[in-house]
CSV table of C-alpha atoms and ligand atoms in Angstrom, one decimal:
chain,number,residue,atom,x,y,z
A,1,MET,CA,0.0,0.0,0.0
A,2,SER,CA,1.4,3.5,-0.8
A,3,THR,CA,1.9,5.7,2.2
A,4,LEU,CA,-0.5,8.7,2.6
A,5,LYS,CA,1.0,12.2,2.7
A,6,ALA,CA,-0.3,15.6,3.4
A,7,VAL,CA,-2.1,17.0,0.3
A,8,ARG,CA,0.0,19.1,-2.1
A,9,GLY,CA,0.2,22.7,-0.8
A,10,THR,CA,-0.7,21.8,2.8
A,11,ARG,CA,1.8,20.8,5.6
A,12,ASP,CA,2.1,19.8,9.1
A,13,LEU,CA,3.4,22.3,11.7
A,14,LEU,CA,5.5,20.5,14.3
A,15,PRO,CA,7.3,21.5,17.5
A,16,PRO,CA,9.6,23.3,18.0
A,17,GLU,CA,8.5,25.4,15.1
A,18,THR,CA,5.0,25.7,16.5
A,19,GLU,CA,6.6,27.7,19.4
A,20,LEU,CA,7.4,30.4,17.0
A,21,TRP,CA,3.9,30.3,15.6
A,22,ASN,CA,2.6,30.8,19.1
A,23,ARG,CA,5.0,33.7,19.7
A,24,VAL,CA,3.8,35.5,16.6
A,25,GLU,CA,0.1,35.0,17.5
A,26,ARG,CA,0.7,36.1,21.1
A,27,THR,CA,2.5,39.2,20.0
A,28,ALA,CA,-0.3,40.0,17.5
A,29,ARG,CA,-2.9,39.6,20.3
A,30,GLU,CA,-0.9,41.8,22.7
A,31,VAL,CA,-0.3,44.6,20.1
A,32,PHE,CA,-3.8,44.5,18.7
A,33,SER,CA,-5.4,44.7,22.2
A,34,ARG,CA,-3.4,47.9,22.8
A,35,TYR,CA,-5.3,49.4,19.9
A,36,ASN,CA,-8.6,48.1,21.4
A,37,PHE,CA,-9.3,45.3,18.9
A,38,GLY,CA,-11.3,42.3,19.8
A,39,GLU,CA,-11.2,38.8,18.3
A,40,ILE,CA,-13.7,37.5,15.8
A,41,ARG,CA,-13.9,33.8,14.6
A,42,THR,CA,-15.9,33.2,11.5
A,43,PRO,CA,-16.7,29.8,9.9
A,44,ILE,CA,-14.1,28.3,7.7
A,45,PHE,CA,-16.6,27.8,4.9
A,46,GLU,CA,-19.3,30.1,3.7
A,47,ASP,CA,-21.9,30.3,0.9
A,48,THR,CA,-20.0,30.6,-2.4
A,49,SER,CA,-21.9,33.8,-3.4
A,50,LEU,CA,-20.3,35.7,-0.5
A,51,PHE,CA,-16.9,35.5,-2.2
A,52,ALA,CA,-18.3,35.9,-5.7
A,53,ARG,CA,-20.1,39.2,-4.6
A,54,GLY,CA,-17.5,40.3,-2.0
A,55,VAL,CA,-14.1,39.5,-3.5
A,56,GLY,CA,-15.3,39.8,-7.1
A,57,GLU,CA,-16.2,37.3,-9.8
A,58,GLU,CA,-13.4,38.4,-12.2
A,59,THR,CA,-10.6,38.1,-9.6
A,60,ASP,CA,-8.0,35.3,-9.9
A,61,ILE,CA,-9.0,34.2,-6.4
A,62,VAL,CA,-12.7,33.7,-7.2
A,63,SER,CA,-12.4,32.7,-10.9
A,64,LYS,CA,-9.8,29.9,-10.4
A,65,GLU,CA,-8.5,29.4,-6.9
A,66,MET,CA,-11.5,28.5,-4.7
A,67,TYR,CA,-12.2,25.2,-3.2
A,68,THR,CA,-16.0,25.0,-3.9
A,69,TRP,CA,-18.4,22.1,-3.7
A,70,GLU,CA,-22.1,21.4,-3.9
A,71,ASP,CA,-23.3,20.5,-0.4
A,72,ARG,CA,-25.6,17.5,-0.5
A,73,ALA,CA,-29.2,18.4,0.1
A,74,ARG,CA,-30.6,16.8,3.2
A,75,ALA,CA,-34.2,16.5,2.0
A,76,GLN,CA,-35.6,16.1,-1.5
A,77,SER,CA,-37.3,19.5,-1.1
A,78,GLU,CA,-34.0,21.2,-0.3
A,79,LYS,CA,-31.7,22.6,-2.9
A,80,ALA,CA,-28.0,21.7,-2.8
A,81,GLN,CA,-26.0,24.7,-1.6
A,82,SER,CA,-22.7,25.8,-3.2
A,83,LEU,CA,-20.1,26.2,-0.4
A,84,THR,CA,-16.5,27.4,-0.5
A,85,LEU,CA,-13.6,27.1,1.9
A,86,ARG,CA,-12.7,30.8,2.7
A,87,PRO,CA,-9.9,32.1,0.5
A,88,GLU,CA,-9.7,35.2,2.7
A,89,ASN,CA,-11.5,36.5,5.8
A,90,THR,CA,-12.6,40.1,5.1
A,91,ALA,CA,-15.8,39.0,3.3
A,92,GLY,CA,-16.7,36.7,6.2
A,93,VAL,CA,-16.1,39.5,8.8
A,94,VAL,CA,-18.3,41.9,6.9
A,95,ARG,CA,-21.0,39.3,6.5
A,96,ALA,CA,-20.9,38.8,10.3
A,97,TYR,CA,-21.0,42.6,10.8
A,98,ILE,CA,-24.2,42.7,8.8
A,99,GLU,CA,-25.7,39.6,10.2
A,100,HIS,CA,-25.3,40.6,13.9
A,101,LYS,CA,-26.1,44.3,13.2
A,102,LEU,CA,-22.8,45.3,14.7
A,103,GLY,CA,-23.2,48.8,13.2
A,104,GLU,CA,-26.4,49.6,15.2
A,105,ALA,CA,-24.6,50.8,18.3
A,106,GLY,CA,-23.1,53.6,16.1
A,107,LEU,CA,-19.5,52.7,17.1
A,108,LEU,CA,-16.5,51.5,15.1
A,109,GLN,CA,-16.0,47.7,15.2
A,110,LYS,CA,-12.4,46.8,15.5
A,111,LEU,CA,-12.0,43.1,14.9
A,112,TYR,CA,-9.1,40.8,14.4
A,113,TYR,CA,-8.8,37.1,13.3
A,114,ILE,CA,-6.2,34.4,13.2
A,115,GLY,CA,-6.9,31.3,11.1
A,116,PRO,CA,-6.4,29.2,8.0
A,117,GLN,CA,-7.4,30.3,4.5
A,118,PHE,CA,-7.5,28.2,1.3
A,119,ARG,CA,-6.5,29.0,-2.3
A,120,ARG,CA,-5.7,26.6,-5.1
A,121,GLU,CA,-2.5,28.3,-6.1
A,122,ARG,CA,0.6,26.7,-7.5
A,123,PRO,CA,2.6,25.9,-4.4
A,124,GLN,CA,6.1,27.4,-4.0
A,125,LYS,CA,8.2,29.0,-1.2
A,126,GLY,CA,5.8,31.2,0.8
A,127,ARG,CA,2.8,30.1,-1.2
A,128,TYR,CA,0.6,27.3,0.0
A,129,ARG,CA,-2.9,26.0,-0.6
A,130,GLN,CA,-3.8,26.1,3.1
A,131,PHE,CA,-2.1,29.1,4.7
A,132,TRP,CA,-2.6,31.2,7.8
A,133,GLN,CA,-3.7,34.8,8.0
A,134,ILE,CA,-3.6,37.2,10.9
A,135,GLY,CA,-5.8,40.0,10.0
A,136,ALA,CA,-7.9,42.9,11.3
A,137,GLU,CA,-10.8,45.0,10.1
A,138,VAL,CA,-12.0,48.4,11.3
A,139,ILE,CA,-15.6,48.9,10.1
A,140,GLY,CA,-18.6,51.0,11.1
A,141,PRO,CA,-21.2,53.6,10.1
A,142,THR,CA,-19.8,56.8,8.6
A,143,SER,CA,-21.0,58.7,11.7
A,144,ALA,CA,-18.5,56.7,13.7
A,145,GLY,CA,-15.6,58.1,11.7
A,146,SER,CA,-15.0,54.9,9.7
A,147,GLU,CA,-14.2,56.9,6.5
A,148,SER,CA,-11.6,59.0,8.2
A,149,PRO,CA,-8.0,58.9,6.9
A,150,LEU,CA,-7.0,58.7,10.5
A,151,ARG,CA,-8.3,55.1,10.6
A,152,ASP,CA,-6.0,54.1,7.7
A,153,ALA,CA,-2.9,55.7,9.3
A,154,GLU,CA,-3.7,54.1,12.7
A,155,VAL,CA,-3.9,50.6,11.1
A,156,LEU,CA,-0.6,51.2,9.3
A,157,GLU,CA,1.1,52.5,12.4
A,158,MET,CA,-0.2,49.4,14.3
A,159,LEU,CA,1.4,47.2,11.6
A,160,ALA,CA,4.7,49.0,11.8
A,161,SER,CA,4.7,48.6,15.6
A,162,PHE,CA,3.7,44.9,15.4
A,163,LEU,CA,6.5,44.1,12.9
A,164,ASP,CA,9.1,46.0,14.9
A,165,GLU,CA,8.0,44.3,18.1
A,166,LEU,CA,8.2,40.9,16.5
A,167,GLY,CA,11.7,41.8,15.5
A,168,ILE,CA,11.2,41.8,11.7
A,169,SER,CA,13.7,44.2,10.3
A,170,GLY,CA,13.9,45.5,6.8
A,171,TRP,CA,10.2,45.7,5.9
A,172,ARG,CA,9.0,48.2,3.3
A,173,LEU,CA,5.6,49.8,3.2
A,174,GLU,CA,4.2,50.4,-0.3
A,175,ILE,CA,1.0,52.4,-0.5
A,176,ASN,CA,-1.3,53.8,-3.1
A,177,SER,CA,-4.8,55.1,-3.6
A,178,VAL,CA,-7.1,53.4,-6.1
A,179,GLY,CA,-9.8,56.0,-5.7
A,180,SER,CA,-13.5,55.7,-5.3
A,181,ALA,CA,-15.8,53.2,-6.9
A,182,LEU,CA,-16.4,55.8,-9.6
A,183,ASP,CA,-12.7,56.5,-10.3
A,184,ARG,CA,-11.8,53.0,-11.0
A,185,PRO,CA,-13.9,52.3,-14.1
A,186,ARG,CA,-12.7,55.6,-15.6
A,187,TYR,CA,-9.1,54.5,-15.0
A,188,VAL,CA,-9.7,51.0,-16.3
A,189,ALA,CA,-11.2,52.5,-19.5
A,190,ALA,CA,-8.1,54.7,-19.9
A,191,LEU,CA,-5.8,51.6,-19.3
A,192,ARG,CA,-7.7,49.6,-22.0
A,193,GLU,CA,-7.3,52.5,-24.4
A,194,ALA,CA,-3.6,52.9,-23.7
A,195,LEU,CA,-3.0,49.1,-23.9
A,196,ALA,CA,-4.7,48.6,-27.2
A,197,PRO,CA,-1.9,49.8,-29.4
A,198,VAL,CA,1.0,48.2,-27.4
A,199,LYS,CA,-0.4,45.0,-25.9
A,200,HIS,CA,0.7,42.9,-28.8
A,201,LEU,CA,4.3,43.8,-27.8
A,202,MET,CA,3.8,42.3,-24.3
A,203,CYS,CA,4.2,38.8,-23.0
A,204,GLU,CA,1.3,36.3,-23.4
A,205,ASP,CA,0.2,36.7,-19.8
A,206,ASN,CA,-0.1,40.5,-20.1
A,207,GLN,CA,-1.9,40.2,-23.5
A,208,ARG,CA,-4.5,38.1,-21.7
A,209,ARG,CA,-4.7,40.4,-18.7
A,210,ALA,CA,-5.1,43.4,-21.0
A,211,GLU,CA,-8.3,41.8,-22.2
A,212,THR,CA,-9.7,40.3,-19.0
A,213,ASN,CA,-8.5,42.5,-16.2
A,214,PRO,CA,-6.2,45.4,-17.3
A,215,LEU,CA,-5.4,46.4,-13.8
A,216,ARG,CA,-3.5,43.1,-13.3
A,217,VAL,CA,-1.0,44.2,-16.1
A,218,LEU,CA,0.3,46.7,-13.5
A,219,ASP,CA,1.4,43.8,-11.2
A,220,SER,CA,3.4,42.1,-13.9
A,221,LYS,CA,7.0,41.4,-13.1
A,222,ASP,CA,8.0,40.5,-16.7
A,223,PRO,CA,11.2,42.4,-17.3
A,224,ASN,CA,10.6,43.1,-21.0
A,225,ASP,CA,7.3,44.8,-20.3
A,226,GLN,CA,8.3,47.1,-17.6
A,227,GLU,CA,9.0,50.1,-19.8
A,228,LEU,CA,5.7,49.8,-21.6
A,229,ILE,CA,3.9,49.5,-18.2
A,230,ASN,CA,5.7,52.5,-16.7
A,231,ASN,CA,4.3,54.5,-19.6
A,232,LEU,CA,0.7,53.6,-19.0
A,233,PRO,CA,-1.7,56.1,-17.4
A,234,LYS,CA,-1.3,56.4,-13.6
A,235,ILE,CA,-4.3,56.0,-11.3
A,236,ALA,CA,-3.3,59.1,-9.4
A,237,ASP,CA,-4.4,61.2,-12.4
A,238,TYR,CA,-7.9,59.7,-12.2
A,239,LEU,CA,-8.7,60.3,-8.6
A,240,ASP,CA,-11.5,62.7,-7.7
A,241,GLU,CA,-10.7,65.6,-5.3
A,242,ASP,CA,-12.1,63.8,-2.2
A,243,SER,CA,-9.9,60.7,-2.8
A,244,LYS,CA,-6.9,62.9,-3.4
A,245,ALA,CA,-7.4,64.8,-0.2
A,246,HIS,CA,-8.0,61.5,1.7
A,247,PHE,CA,-4.8,60.0,0.4
A,248,ALA,CA,-2.8,63.2,1.3
A,249,ALA,CA,-4.3,63.1,4.8
A,250,VAL,CA,-3.2,59.4,5.2
A,251,LEU,CA,0.3,60.2,4.2
A,252,ALA,CA,0.5,63.4,6.4
A,253,ALA,CA,-0.6,61.3,9.4
A,254,LEU,CA,2.1,58.6,8.6
A,255,ASP,CA,4.7,61.4,8.4
A,256,ALA,CA,3.5,62.8,11.7
A,257,CYS,CA,4.0,59.4,13.5
A,258,GLY,CA,7.2,58.6,11.7
A,259,VAL,CA,6.1,55.6,9.7
A,260,PRO,CA,8.3,55.4,6.6
A,261,TYR,CA,6.5,54.5,3.3
A,262,HIS,CA,6.9,54.4,-0.5
A,263,VAL,CA,4.1,55.5,-2.8
A,264,ASN,CA,3.8,52.9,-5.5
A,265,PRO,CA,1.4,54.0,-8.2
A,266,ARG,CA,1.2,50.5,-9.6
A,267,LEU,CA,-0.1,48.9,-6.4
A,268,VAL,CA,-3.7,48.0,-7.2
A,269,ARG,CA,-4.1,44.6,-5.4
A,270,GLY,CA,-5.9,41.5,-6.6
A,271,LEU,CA,-9.3,41.9,-4.9
A,272,ASP,CA,-12.2,43.9,-6.3
A,273,TYR,CA,-13.5,45.5,-3.1
A,274,TYR,CA,-10.7,48.0,-2.6
A,275,THR,CA,-11.4,51.7,-2.7
A,276,ARG,CA,-8.9,54.6,-1.9
A,277,THR,CA,-6.0,53.4,0.2
A,278,THR,CA,-4.3,50.1,-0.7
A,279,PHE,CA,-1.0,48.9,0.8
A,280,GLU,CA,1.5,46.1,1.1
A,281,PHE,CA,4.3,45.5,3.5
A,282,THR,CA,7.1,43.6,1.6
A,283,HIS,CA,10.3,41.9,2.7
A,284,GLY,CA,13.3,41.4,0.5
A,285,GLY,CA,14.2,38.1,2.1
A,286,LEU,CA,11.0,36.3,0.9
A,287,GLY,CA,11.9,36.0,-2.8
A,288,ALA,CA,9.1,36.0,-5.5
A,289,GLN,CA,6.3,35.9,-2.9
A,290,ASN,CA,7.6,39.0,-1.2
A,291,ALA,CA,4.3,40.4,0.3
A,292,LEU,CA,4.3,39.9,4.1
A,293,LEU,CA,0.8,41.4,4.2
A,294,GLY,CA,-1.7,43.3,2.2
A,295,GLY,CA,-4.7,45.4,2.8
A,296,GLY,CA,-6.7,48.5,2.2
A,297,ARG,CA,-10.0,50.3,2.3
A,298,TYR,CA,-13.3,48.8,1.2
A,299,ASP,CA,-15.9,51.5,1.5
A,300,GLY,CA,-18.6,49.7,-0.6
A,301,LEU,CA,-18.1,46.1,0.4
A,302,SER,CA,-21.0,46.0,3.0
A,303,GLU,CA,-23.5,47.4,0.4
A,304,ASN,CA,-22.2,44.9,-2.2
A,305,ILE,CA,-23.2,42.0,-0.1
A,306,GLY,CA,-26.6,43.5,1.0
A,307,GLY,CA,-25.7,45.4,4.1
A,308,PRO,CA,-25.9,49.1,5.2
A,309,LYS,CA,-23.2,51.7,4.3
A,310,ALA,CA,-20.2,50.7,6.4
A,311,PRO,CA,-16.9,51.9,5.2
A,312,GLY,CA,-13.9,49.9,6.5
A,313,ILE,CA,-10.2,49.3,6.3
A,314,GLY,CA,-8.1,46.3,7.2
A,315,PHE,CA,-5.3,44.0,6.4
A,316,ALA,CA,-4.2,40.4,6.5
A,317,MET,CA,-0.7,39.2,7.2
A,318,GLY,CA,0.6,35.9,5.7
A,319,GLU,CA,1.5,34.1,9.0
A,320,ASP,CA,3.6,31.5,7.1
A,321,ARG,CA,5.6,34.4,5.5
A,322,LEU,CA,6.1,36.0,8.9
A,323,ILE,CA,7.5,32.8,10.2
A,324,LEU,CA,9.8,32.3,7.1
A,325,THR,CA,11.2,35.8,7.6
A,326,LEU,CA,11.8,35.2,11.3
A,327,GLN,CA,13.6,31.9,10.6
A,328,ALA,CA,15.8,33.4,7.9
A,329,GLN,CA,16.7,36.3,10.2
A,330,ALA,CA,17.5,33.9,13.1
A,331,GLU,CA,19.8,31.9,10.7
A,332,GLN,CA,21.5,35.1,9.6
A,333,GLN,CA,21.9,36.3,13.1
A,334,ALA,CA,23.7,33.1,14.1
A,335,THR,CA,26.5,33.8,11.6
A,336,LEU,CA,26.9,37.5,12.5
A,337,ALA,CA,29.7,39.0,14.6
A,338,ASP,CA,28.7,40.6,17.9
A,339,TYR,CA,30.4,43.9,17.0
A,340,TYR,CA,32.0,45.6,14.0
A,341,ILE,CA,34.5,48.2,15.2
A,342,ALA,CA,34.7,51.2,12.8
A,343,PRO,CA,37.7,53.4,13.4
A,344,LEU,CA,36.8,56.9,12.1
A,345,ALA,CA,40.4,57.8,11.0
A,346,ALA,CA,43.5,55.9,10.0
A,347,GLU,CA,45.3,57.1,13.2
A,348,LEU,CA,42.7,55.2,15.2
A,349,ASN,CA,43.4,51.8,13.6
A,350,PRO,CA,45.7,50.7,16.4
A,351,ALA,CA,43.1,51.7,19.0
A,352,ALA,CA,40.5,49.7,17.1
A,353,LEU,CA,42.7,46.6,17.1
A,354,GLU,CA,43.4,47.0,20.8
A,355,LEU,CA,39.6,47.3,21.5
A,356,ALA,CA,39.0,44.2,19.4
A,357,ARG,CA,41.7,42.2,21.3
A,358,GLU,CA,40.0,43.2,24.6
A,359,LEU,CA,36.6,42.2,23.5
A,360,ARG,CA,37.7,38.9,21.8
A,361,ARG,CA,39.4,38.0,25.1
A,362,LYS,CA,36.0,38.3,26.7
A,363,GLY,CA,34.6,35.8,24.2
A,364,LEU,CA,32.9,38.1,21.8
A,365,ARG,CA,33.0,37.7,18.0
A,366,ILE,CA,34.5,40.9,16.5
A,367,GLU,CA,35.1,42.3,13.1
A,368,VAL,CA,37.4,45.4,12.6
A,369,GLY,CA,37.0,47.9,9.8
A,370,ASP,CA,39.5,50.4,8.6
A,371,GLY,CA,40.0,54.1,9.3
A,372,SER,CA,40.2,54.8,5.5
A,373,PHE,CA,36.5,53.8,5.1
A,374,ARG,CA,33.9,56.5,4.8
A,375,LEU,CA,31.2,56.3,7.4
A,376,LYS,CA,28.6,55.2,4.9
A,377,LYS,CA,30.8,52.3,3.7
A,378,SER,CA,31.5,51.3,7.3
A,379,PHE,CA,27.8,51.1,8.0
A,380,GLU,CA,27.1,49.1,4.9
A,381,VAL,CA,29.8,46.5,5.6
A,382,ALA,CA,29.0,46.3,9.3
A,383,ASN,CA,25.3,45.8,8.5
A,384,LYS,CA,26.2,42.6,6.6
A,385,LEU,CA,28.7,41.2,9.0
A,386,ALA,CA,27.7,42.2,12.6
A,387,LYS,CA,24.8,42.7,14.9
A,388,LYS,CA,26.1,46.1,16.1
A,389,ILE,CA,28.6,48.7,15.1
A,390,ILE,CA,31.0,50.5,17.4
A,391,LEU,CA,32.1,54.0,16.2
A,392,LEU,CA,35.6,54.8,17.4
A,393,GLY,CA,36.5,58.4,17.0
A,394,GLU,CA,39.0,60.6,18.9
A,395,ASP,CA,36.6,61.4,21.7
A,396,GLU,CA,35.6,57.8,22.1
A,397,ALA,CA,39.2,56.6,22.2
A,398,SER,CA,40.1,59.2,24.9
A,399,THR,CA,37.0,59.0,27.1
A,400,GLY,CA,36.3,55.3,26.7
A,401,VAL,CA,32.6,56.0,26.1
A,402,LEU,CA,31.7,54.4,22.8
A,403,THR,CA,28.8,55.0,20.4
A,404,VAL,CA,27.1,51.7,19.6
A,405,LYS,CA,24.3,51.2,17.1
A,406,ASP,CA,22.2,48.1,17.2
A,407,PHE,CA,21.0,47.1,13.6
A,408,ALA,CA,18.0,45.1,14.7
A,409,THR,CA,16.4,47.9,16.7
A,410,ALA,CA,18.2,50.9,14.9
A,411,GLU,CA,18.9,52.2,18.4
A,412,GLN,CA,22.1,54.2,19.0
A,413,THR,CA,23.5,54.4,22.5
A,414,LYS,CA,26.6,55.5,24.5
A,415,VAL,CA,28.2,52.6,26.3
A,416,ALA,CA,31.2,52.6,28.6
A,417,ARG,CA,34.0,50.4,27.2
A,418,ALA,CA,34.1,48.1,30.2
A,419,GLU,CA,30.4,47.4,29.8
A,420,LEU,CA,30.5,46.2,26.1
A,421,ALA,CA,30.8,42.5,26.9
B,1,HAM,P1,-4.3,39.2,0.1
B,1,HAM,O1,-3.3,40.1,-0.4
B,1,HAM,O2,-5.0,38.3,-0.8
B,1,HAM,O3,-5.3,40.0,0.9
B,1,HAM,O4,-3.6,38.3,1.2
B,1,HAM,C1,-2.9,38.9,2.3
B,1,HAM,C2,-1.7,38.1,2.6
B,1,HAM,O5,-1.9,36.8,2.9
B,1,HAM,C3,-0.6,38.2,1.5
B,1,HAM,O6,0.1,39.4,1.6
B,1,HAM,C4,0.3,37.0,1.9
B,1,HAM,O7,1.2,37.3,2.9
B,1,HAM,C5,-0.8,36.0,2.4
B,1,HAM,N1,-1.1,35.0,1.4
B,1,HAM,C6,-2.0,35.1,0.4
B,1,HAM,N2,-2.1,34.0,-0.3
B,1,HAM,C7,-1.2,33.1,0.3
B,1,HAM,C8,-0.8,31.8,0.0
B,1,HAM,N3,-1.3,31.1,-1.0
B,1,HAM,N4,0.2,31.2,0.8
B,1,HAM,C9,0.7,31.9,1.8
B,1,HAM,N5,0.4,33.2,2.1
B,1,HAM,C10,-0.6,33.8,1.4
B,1,HAM,C11,-6.4,39.5,1.6
B,1,HAM,O8,-6.6,38.3,1.8
B,1,HAM,C12,-7.3,40.6,2.1
B,1,HAM,N6,-8.5,39.9,2.8
B,1,HAM,C13,-6.6,41.5,3.1
B,1,HAM,C14,-7.5,42.6,3.6
B,1,HAM,C15,-8.1,42.6,4.8
B,1,HAM,N7,-7.9,43.7,3.0
B,1,HAM,C16,-8.7,44.4,3.8
B,1,HAM,N8,-8.9,43.7,4.9
């Protein structure tokens, strides 16, 4: 008899790795509760029409990636119901919001979830058919402030804090606005027009996307098509005044709380419910599937699935990808030196070597730079080789108080030489 294995695209999570999963989930619960979020758990399967109407019939997710089946009717009089394993959780949360009339109290609902999602995608590193998401949604009547750009900025600031607290360094926030439900069709029409004369020059995938879903052309990574894509109209030029002002206010709030971001005019995301703000946090260490998380605003979703007006914004993190990133970082950390000593002038080279000798004798792993390096180069090299850099200038050499920067936390402190070990 052949042995049975976990189905392609699914896997078992075993100890000790599950400890790491628990730490990630614990940190999420702690951080989210500081922002006053409460947990919601929705069913793992829902009526298929929820996703068709919520996520969008034309999206890749709904058109080809869902696990859907006809549930057997229990009685002859009953009709079989089409059910689907949830490919994402936002539609389910909004369905629950409507079903339990959560908007009636007139307050914002701040809900988070942790759980498996299912998509029939081609499995590869960071992409599975059963994967875990940690997500959150802020939704409510307009009178509760659910449309305010402050909500967007608060969610983004929470994500930045969560990733920092978890110890994920090197994330990058990409942000865009896709405008209102009225802006989008105008933009798609402009895209179609601009694509018509050039699409035959593009790869096969993009030729198909240009027909079926022109927005997806913007996502294309095909190197030969990049120049053509960069010359396509930008959605920013199709936003109405309200959407422009909303986006400017989100960015201003991010500036105010010091969350770094990159505006990416090509970020349109693969789900139909998005309006205005869309975003992704990416990480270079993940390879092709580099999105740690994605999200955005969905001001018309509730109405699309038969509910009251209830603007909202949320995100979902790929927990599998958070874990991959943490594991890669831990592996890298294990091969790093404790300190990189950067002498700030050639005359300080001997002092640097002397300090290195002292620290190595205490059992520390030390790299020494060279006084001829420019500061920028010292930082670049140190960042690759060591956990922390010690800057050794005239003052430091004479006073014995050293400037130390920790690359993981980006914190710079003054430390007495004797306390370095
Ligand atoms: P999404 O971009 O489809 O958005 O998925 C969010 C995240 O889930 C991705 O950035 C990725 O980290 C992870 N993910 C997606 N597919 C897979 C897969 N096959 N294997 C592993 N990880 C995966 C949504 O799902 C929206 N519901 C997010 C949202 C919430 N928007 C507003 N509120």
